[in-house]
CSV table of C-alpha atoms and ligand atoms in Angstrom, one decimal:
chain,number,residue,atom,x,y,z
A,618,UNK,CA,21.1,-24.6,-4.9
A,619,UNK,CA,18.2,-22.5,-5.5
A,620,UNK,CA,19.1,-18.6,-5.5
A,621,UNK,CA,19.0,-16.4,-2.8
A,622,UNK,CA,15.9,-13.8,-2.7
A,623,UNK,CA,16.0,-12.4,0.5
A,624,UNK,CA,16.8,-8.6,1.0
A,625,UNK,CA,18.2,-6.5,3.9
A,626,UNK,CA,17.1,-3.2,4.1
A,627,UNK,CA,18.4,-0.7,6.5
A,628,UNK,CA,19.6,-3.4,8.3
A,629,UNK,CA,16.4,-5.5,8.5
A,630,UNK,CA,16.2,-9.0,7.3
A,631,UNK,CA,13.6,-9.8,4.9
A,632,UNK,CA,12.8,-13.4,3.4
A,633,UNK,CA,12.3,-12.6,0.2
A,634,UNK,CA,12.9,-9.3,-1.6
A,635,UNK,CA,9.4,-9.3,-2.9
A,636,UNK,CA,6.4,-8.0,-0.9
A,637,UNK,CA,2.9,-6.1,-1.1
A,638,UNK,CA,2.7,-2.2,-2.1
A,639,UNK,CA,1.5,-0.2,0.6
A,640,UNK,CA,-2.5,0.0,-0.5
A,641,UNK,CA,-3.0,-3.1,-1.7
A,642,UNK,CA,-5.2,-5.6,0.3
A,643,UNK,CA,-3.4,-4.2,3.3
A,644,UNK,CA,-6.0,-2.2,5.1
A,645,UNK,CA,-8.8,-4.3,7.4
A,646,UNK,CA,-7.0,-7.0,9.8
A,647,UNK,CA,-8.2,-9.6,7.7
A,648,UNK,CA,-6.0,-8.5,4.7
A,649,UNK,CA,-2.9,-8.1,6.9
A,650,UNK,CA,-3.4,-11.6,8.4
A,651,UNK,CA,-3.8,-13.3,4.9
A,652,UNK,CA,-0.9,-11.1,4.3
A,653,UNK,CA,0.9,-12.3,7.0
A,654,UNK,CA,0.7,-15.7,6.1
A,655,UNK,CA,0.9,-15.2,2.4
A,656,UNK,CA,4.6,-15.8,0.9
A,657,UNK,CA,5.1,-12.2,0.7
A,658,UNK,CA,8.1,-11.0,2.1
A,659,UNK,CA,6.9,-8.2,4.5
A,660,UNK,CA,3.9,-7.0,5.4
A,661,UNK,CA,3.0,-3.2,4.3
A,662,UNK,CA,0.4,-1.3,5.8
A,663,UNK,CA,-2.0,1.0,4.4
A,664,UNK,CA,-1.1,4.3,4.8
A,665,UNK,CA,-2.3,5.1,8.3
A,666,UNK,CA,-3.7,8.7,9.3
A,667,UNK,CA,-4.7,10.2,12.9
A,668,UNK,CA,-8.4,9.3,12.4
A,669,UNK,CA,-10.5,6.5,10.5
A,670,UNK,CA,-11.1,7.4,7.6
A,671,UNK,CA,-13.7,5.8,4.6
A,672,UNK,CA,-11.8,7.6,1.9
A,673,UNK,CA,-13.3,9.0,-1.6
A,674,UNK,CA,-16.6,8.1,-2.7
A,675,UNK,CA,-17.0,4.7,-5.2
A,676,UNK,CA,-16.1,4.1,-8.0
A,677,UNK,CA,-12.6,4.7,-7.1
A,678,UNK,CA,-10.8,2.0,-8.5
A,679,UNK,CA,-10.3,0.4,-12.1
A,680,UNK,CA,-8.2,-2.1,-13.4
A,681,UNK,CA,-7.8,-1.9,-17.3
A,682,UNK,CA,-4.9,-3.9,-19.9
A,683,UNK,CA,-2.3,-1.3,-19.3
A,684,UNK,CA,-2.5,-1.5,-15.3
A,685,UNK,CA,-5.0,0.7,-12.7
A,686,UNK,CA,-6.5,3.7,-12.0
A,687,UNK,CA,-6.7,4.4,-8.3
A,688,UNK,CA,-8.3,7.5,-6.6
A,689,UNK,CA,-9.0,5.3,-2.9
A,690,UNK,CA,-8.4,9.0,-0.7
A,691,UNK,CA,-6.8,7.0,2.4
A,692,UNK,CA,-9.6,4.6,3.5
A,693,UNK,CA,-7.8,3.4,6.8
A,694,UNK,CA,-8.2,2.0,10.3
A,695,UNK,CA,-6.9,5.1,12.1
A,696,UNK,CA,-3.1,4.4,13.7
A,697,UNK,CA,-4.3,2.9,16.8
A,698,UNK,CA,-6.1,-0.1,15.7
A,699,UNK,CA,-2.7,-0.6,13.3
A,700,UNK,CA,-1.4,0.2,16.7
A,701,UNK,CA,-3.1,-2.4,18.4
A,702,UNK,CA,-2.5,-5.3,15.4
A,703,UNK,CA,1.2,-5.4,15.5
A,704,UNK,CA,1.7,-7.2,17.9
A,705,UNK,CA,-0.2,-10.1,16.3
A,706,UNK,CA,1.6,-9.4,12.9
A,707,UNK,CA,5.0,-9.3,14.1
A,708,UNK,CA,4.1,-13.1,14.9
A,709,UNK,CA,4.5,-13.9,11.6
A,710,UNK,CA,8.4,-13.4,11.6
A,711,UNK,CA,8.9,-11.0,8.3
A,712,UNK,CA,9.1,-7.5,8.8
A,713,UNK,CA,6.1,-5.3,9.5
A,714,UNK,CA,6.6,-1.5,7.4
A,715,UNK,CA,3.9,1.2,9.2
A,716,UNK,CA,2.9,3.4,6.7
A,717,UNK,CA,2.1,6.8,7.7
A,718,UNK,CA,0.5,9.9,6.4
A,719,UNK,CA,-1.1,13.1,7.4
A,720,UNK,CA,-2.9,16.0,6.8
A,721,UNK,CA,0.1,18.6,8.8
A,722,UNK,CA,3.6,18.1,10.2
A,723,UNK,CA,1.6,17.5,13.6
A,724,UNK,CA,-0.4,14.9,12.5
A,725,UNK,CA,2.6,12.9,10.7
A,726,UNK,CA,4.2,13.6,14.2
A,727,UNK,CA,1.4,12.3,16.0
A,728,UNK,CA,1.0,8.9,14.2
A,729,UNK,CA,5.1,8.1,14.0
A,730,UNK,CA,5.4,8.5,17.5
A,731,UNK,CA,2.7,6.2,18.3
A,732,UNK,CA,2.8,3.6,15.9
A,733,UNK,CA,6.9,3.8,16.5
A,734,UNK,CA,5.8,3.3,20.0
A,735,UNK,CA,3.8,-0.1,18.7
A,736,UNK,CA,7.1,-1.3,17.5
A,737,UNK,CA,6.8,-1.6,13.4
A,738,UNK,CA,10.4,-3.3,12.3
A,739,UNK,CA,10.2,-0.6,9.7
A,740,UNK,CA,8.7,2.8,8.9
A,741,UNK,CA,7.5,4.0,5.5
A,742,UNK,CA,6.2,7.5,5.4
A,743,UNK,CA,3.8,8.5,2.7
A,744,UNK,CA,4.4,11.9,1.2
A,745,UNK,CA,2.9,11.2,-2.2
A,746,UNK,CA,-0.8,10.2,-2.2
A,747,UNK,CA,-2.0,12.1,-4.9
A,748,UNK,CA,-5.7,11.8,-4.3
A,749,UNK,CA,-6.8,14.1,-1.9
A,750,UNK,CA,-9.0,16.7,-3.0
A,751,UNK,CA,-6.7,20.2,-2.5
A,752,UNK,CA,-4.0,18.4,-1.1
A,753,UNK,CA,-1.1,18.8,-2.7
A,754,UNK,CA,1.6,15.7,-2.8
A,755,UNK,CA,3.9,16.9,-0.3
A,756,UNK,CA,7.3,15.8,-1.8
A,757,UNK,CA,6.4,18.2,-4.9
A,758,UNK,CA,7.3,20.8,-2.1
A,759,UNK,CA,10.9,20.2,-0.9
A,760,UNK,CA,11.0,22.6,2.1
A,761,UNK,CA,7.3,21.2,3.4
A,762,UNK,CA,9.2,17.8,2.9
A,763,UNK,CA,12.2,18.4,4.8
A,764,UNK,CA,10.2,20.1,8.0
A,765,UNK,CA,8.1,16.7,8.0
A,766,UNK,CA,11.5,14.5,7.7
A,767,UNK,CA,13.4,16.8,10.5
A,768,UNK,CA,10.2,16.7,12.7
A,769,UNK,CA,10.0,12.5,12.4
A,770,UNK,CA,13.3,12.1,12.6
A,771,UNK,CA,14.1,11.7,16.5
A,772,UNK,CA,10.1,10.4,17.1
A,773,UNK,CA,10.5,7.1,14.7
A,774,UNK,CA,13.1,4.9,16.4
A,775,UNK,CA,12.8,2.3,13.7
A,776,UNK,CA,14.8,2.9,10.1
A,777,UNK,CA,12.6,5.3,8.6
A,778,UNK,CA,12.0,5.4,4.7
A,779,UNK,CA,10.5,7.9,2.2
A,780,UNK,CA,8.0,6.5,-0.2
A,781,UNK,CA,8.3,9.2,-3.1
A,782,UNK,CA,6.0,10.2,-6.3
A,783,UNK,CA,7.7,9.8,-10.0
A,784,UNK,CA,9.9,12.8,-10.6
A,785,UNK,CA,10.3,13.3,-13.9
A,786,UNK,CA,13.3,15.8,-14.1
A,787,UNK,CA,16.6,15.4,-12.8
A,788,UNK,CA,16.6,18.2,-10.9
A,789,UNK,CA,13.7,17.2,-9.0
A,790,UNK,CA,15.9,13.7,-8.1
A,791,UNK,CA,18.8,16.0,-7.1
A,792,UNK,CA,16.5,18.5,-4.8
A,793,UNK,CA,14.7,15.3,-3.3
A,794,UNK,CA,18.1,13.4,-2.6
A,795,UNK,CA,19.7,16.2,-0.7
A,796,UNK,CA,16.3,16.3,1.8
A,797,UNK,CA,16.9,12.8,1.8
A,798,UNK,CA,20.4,13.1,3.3
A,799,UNK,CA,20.1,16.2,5.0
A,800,UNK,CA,17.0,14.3,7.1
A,801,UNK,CA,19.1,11.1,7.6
A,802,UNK,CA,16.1,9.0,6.1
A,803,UNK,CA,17.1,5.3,5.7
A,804,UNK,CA,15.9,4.1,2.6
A,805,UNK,CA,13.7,4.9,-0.4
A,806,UNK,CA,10.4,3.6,-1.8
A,807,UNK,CA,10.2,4.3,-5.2
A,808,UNK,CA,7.8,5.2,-7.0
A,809,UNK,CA,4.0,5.6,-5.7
A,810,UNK,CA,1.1,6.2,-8.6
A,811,UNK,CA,1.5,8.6,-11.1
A,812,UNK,CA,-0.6,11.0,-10.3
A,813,UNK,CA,-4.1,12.8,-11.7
A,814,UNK,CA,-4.1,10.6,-14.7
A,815,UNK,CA,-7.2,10.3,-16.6
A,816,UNK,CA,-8.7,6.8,-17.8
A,817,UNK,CA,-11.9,7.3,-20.4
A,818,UNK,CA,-14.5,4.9,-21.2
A,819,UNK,CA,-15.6,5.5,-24.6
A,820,UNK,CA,-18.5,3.8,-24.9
A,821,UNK,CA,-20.0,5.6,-21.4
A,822,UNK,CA,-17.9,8.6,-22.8
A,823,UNK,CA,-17.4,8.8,-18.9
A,824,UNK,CA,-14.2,9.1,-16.8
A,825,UNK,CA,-13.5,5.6,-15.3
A,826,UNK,CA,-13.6,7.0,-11.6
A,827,UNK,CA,-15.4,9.8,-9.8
A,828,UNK,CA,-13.3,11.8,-7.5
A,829,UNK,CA,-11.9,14.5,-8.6
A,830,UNK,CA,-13.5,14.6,-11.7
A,831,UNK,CA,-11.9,11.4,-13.0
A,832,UNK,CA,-8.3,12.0,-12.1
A,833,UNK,CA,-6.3,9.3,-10.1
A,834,UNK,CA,-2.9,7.9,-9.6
A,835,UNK,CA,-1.7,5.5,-12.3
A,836,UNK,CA,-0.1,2.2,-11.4
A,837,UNK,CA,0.9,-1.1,-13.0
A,838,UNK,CA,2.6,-2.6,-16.0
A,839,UNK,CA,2.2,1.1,-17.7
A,840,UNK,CA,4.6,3.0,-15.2
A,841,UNK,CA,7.1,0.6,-15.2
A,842,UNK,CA,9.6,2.6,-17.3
A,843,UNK,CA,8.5,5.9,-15.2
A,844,UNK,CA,9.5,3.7,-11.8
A,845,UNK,CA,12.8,2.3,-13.3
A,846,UNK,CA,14.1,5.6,-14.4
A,847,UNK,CA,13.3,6.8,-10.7
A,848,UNK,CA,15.4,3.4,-9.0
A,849,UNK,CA,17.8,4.0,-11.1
A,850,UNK,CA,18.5,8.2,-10.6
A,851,UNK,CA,18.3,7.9,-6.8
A,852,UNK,CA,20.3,4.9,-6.9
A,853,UNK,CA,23.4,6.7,-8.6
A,854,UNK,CA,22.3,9.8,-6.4
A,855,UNK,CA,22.6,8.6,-3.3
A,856,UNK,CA,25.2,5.6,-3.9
A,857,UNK,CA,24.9,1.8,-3.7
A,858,UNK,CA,24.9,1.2,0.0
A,859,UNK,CA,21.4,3.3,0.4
A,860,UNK,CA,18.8,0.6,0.5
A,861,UNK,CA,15.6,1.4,-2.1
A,862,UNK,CA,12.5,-0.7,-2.9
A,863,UNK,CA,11.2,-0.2,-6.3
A,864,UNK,CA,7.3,-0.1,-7.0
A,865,UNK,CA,6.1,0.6,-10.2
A,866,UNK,CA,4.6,-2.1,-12.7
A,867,UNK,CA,5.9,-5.5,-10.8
A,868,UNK,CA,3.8,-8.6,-13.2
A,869,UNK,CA,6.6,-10.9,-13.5
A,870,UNK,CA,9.7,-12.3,-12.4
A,871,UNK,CA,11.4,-10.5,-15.3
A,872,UNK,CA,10.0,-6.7,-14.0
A,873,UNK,CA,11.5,-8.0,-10.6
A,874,UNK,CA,14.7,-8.5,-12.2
A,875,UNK,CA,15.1,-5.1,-14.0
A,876,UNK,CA,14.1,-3.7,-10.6
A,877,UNK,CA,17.3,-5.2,-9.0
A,878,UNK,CA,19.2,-4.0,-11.8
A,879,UNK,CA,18.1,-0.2,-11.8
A,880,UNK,CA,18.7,-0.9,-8.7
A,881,UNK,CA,16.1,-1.9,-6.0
A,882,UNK,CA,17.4,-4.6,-3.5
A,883,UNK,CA,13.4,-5.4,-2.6
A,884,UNK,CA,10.2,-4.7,-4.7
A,885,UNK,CA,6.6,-4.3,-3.6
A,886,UNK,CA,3.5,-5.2,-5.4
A,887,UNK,CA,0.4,-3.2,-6.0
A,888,UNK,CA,-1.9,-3.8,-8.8
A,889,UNK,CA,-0.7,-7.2,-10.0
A,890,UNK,CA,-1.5,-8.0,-5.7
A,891,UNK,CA,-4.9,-6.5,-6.7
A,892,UNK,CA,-5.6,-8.8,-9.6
A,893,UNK,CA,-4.5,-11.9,-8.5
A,894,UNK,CA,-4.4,-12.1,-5.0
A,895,UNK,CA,-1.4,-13.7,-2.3
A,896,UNK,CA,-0.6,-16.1,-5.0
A,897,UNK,CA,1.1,-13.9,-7.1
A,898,UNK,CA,4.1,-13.6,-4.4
A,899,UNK,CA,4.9,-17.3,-5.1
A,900,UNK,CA,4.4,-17.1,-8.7
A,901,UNK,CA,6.7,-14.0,-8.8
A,902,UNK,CA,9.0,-15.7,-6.0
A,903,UNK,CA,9.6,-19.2,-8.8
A,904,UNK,CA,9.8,-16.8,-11.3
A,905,UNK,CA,12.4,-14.3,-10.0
A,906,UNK,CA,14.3,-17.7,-9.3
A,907,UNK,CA,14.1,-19.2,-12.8
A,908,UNK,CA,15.6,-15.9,-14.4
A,909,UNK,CA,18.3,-16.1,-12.0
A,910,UNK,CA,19.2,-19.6,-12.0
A,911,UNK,CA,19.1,-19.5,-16.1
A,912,UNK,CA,21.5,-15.6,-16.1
A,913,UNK,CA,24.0,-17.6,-13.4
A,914,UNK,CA,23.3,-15.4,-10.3
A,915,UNK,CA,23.4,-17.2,-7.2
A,916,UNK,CA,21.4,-14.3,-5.2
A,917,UNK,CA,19.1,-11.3,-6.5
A,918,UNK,CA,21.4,-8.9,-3.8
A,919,UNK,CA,24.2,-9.6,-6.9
A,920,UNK,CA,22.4,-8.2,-9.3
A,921,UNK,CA,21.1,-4.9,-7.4
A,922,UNK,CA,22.2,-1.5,-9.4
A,923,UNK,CA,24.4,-4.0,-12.3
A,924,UNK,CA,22.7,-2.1,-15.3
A,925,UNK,CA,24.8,-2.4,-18.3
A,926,UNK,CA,25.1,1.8,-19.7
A,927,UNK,CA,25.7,1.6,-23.0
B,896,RRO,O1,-5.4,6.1,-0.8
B,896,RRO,C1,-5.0,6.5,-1.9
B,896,RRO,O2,-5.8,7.1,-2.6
B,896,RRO,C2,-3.7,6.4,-2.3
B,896,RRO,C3,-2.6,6.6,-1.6
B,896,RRO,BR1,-2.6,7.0,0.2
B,896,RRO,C4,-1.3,6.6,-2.2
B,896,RRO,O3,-0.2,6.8,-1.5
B,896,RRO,N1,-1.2,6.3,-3.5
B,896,RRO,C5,-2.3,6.0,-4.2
B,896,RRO,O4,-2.1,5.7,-5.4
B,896,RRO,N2,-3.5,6.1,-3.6
């Protein structure tokens, strides 16, 4: 028998505990169709604002060996064409997460009620884009955080999750947790891009970017470490049955697998998705398996939060 990779989170069924990072090929209808019928296991919005929006100016993304540089600034569809999709991507029987930002408590209030309205199976809500020019990430600020979470709370009918930046002192964990449990938030993404990191070409002796003077939020194989530490804090913080998906440097089966075990009971996907397209949900699905199958595990739920300490 083949192991078991689905996932439940906050109650939700999902076929496989492997899925797309909100940003990813996840913006224009066409990407959330092929997502749809990719293998992923859910299919994760962009982060969705009141208005359209085209985002920074180019060049605003680079891929380089260690992972990617990213300063996109919320390019999206507004919420009501997202609105108006999910219908048609509910069809594909995984779960849809609507992920939501703003620009003020009203406008996060705005957008969950009415994409909540649309009927999302989950939402994520985005306090951590770090690319906005004088816009600070929200869950640096614990209050501002809270008064969002409180304010959302009895508007998003769905479970409702926090997708978070790295924190990268345990205090920060501790401060973030309690807003997490005093705002009765359902589950945890962890980690979005390290943010206002710098990438330099030496030849151009240029930035690799150009908003914000070169600085953007760091992803892939490089933050992996950064995003394990983070599973595995708010995973002892806020206790095994709190449901968290891990982000942060996702390439192989074997990244999966250390994800469960700081554990993450689902992962997403973000700039290994960018590089290689819907294929790499299958290639990380037969991998996941194969480490599993060879360790003795009969499902990745066993293996969620089993790090060995030392
Ligand atoms: O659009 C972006 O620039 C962006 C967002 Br909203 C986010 O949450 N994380 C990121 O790395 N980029």
């Amino acid at each position: 028998m083949p192991p078991d990779l689905s996932a439940r989170i906050a109650g939700v069924p999902f076929p496989l505990c492997i899925m797309n990072a909100s940003g990813a090929l996840c913006m224009t209808e066409m990407e959330l169709l092929e997502l749809g019928s990719s293998q992923s296991g859910a299919i994760v919005t962009k982060s969705m604002t009141r208005v359209p929006r085209e985002g920074n100016p180019e060049p605003r993304y680079y891929q380089f060996g260690l992972g990617s540089l990213n300063s996109m600034g919320i390019p999206n569809l507004g919420y009501r064409t997202y609105a108006e999709l999910l219908p048609e991507l509910r069809s594909f029987g995984k779960p849809v997460v609507a992920s939501i930002a703003g620009f003020s408590l009203e406008e996060y209030v705005h957008v969950a009620e009415h994409i909540s309205d649309a009927g999302p199976d989950l939402v994520e809500v985005n306090l951590s884009c770090p690319n906005v020019v004088g816009k600070p990430q929200i869950a640096y600020d614990f209050e501002a955080s809270a008064a969002i979470l409180k304010a959302l709370r009895p508007v998003v009918r769905q479970p409702m999750g926090v997708k978070i930046p790295p924190y990268l002192d345990l205090a920060l964990h501790e401060a973030m947790a309690r807003v997490l449990r005093e705002c009765r938030v359902d589950f945890l993404v962890a980690i979005n891009s390290i943010g206002n990191a710098l990438v330099i070409d030496p030849d151009r002796e240029e930035a690799v970017i150009r908003p914000k003077g070169g600085l953007g939020g760091l992803g892939g194989a490089c933050i992996k470490p950064v995003a394990l530490a983070n599973v595995r804090v708010f995973h002892q913080l806020l206790g095994p049955e709190f449901p968290i998906i891990g982000v942060g440097g996702v390439e192989s089966g074997t990244d999966v697998f250390e994800h469960l075990l700081a554990g993450a009971r689902a992962v997403q996907v973000g700039t290994a998705f960018m590089k290689e397209g819907p294929g790499v949900f299958p290639r990380l699905r037969d991998e996941l398996a194969g480490v599993l199958d060879a360790k003795g595990y009969g499902a990745a739920s066993q293996v969620v939060g089993k790090l060995k300490v030392l």
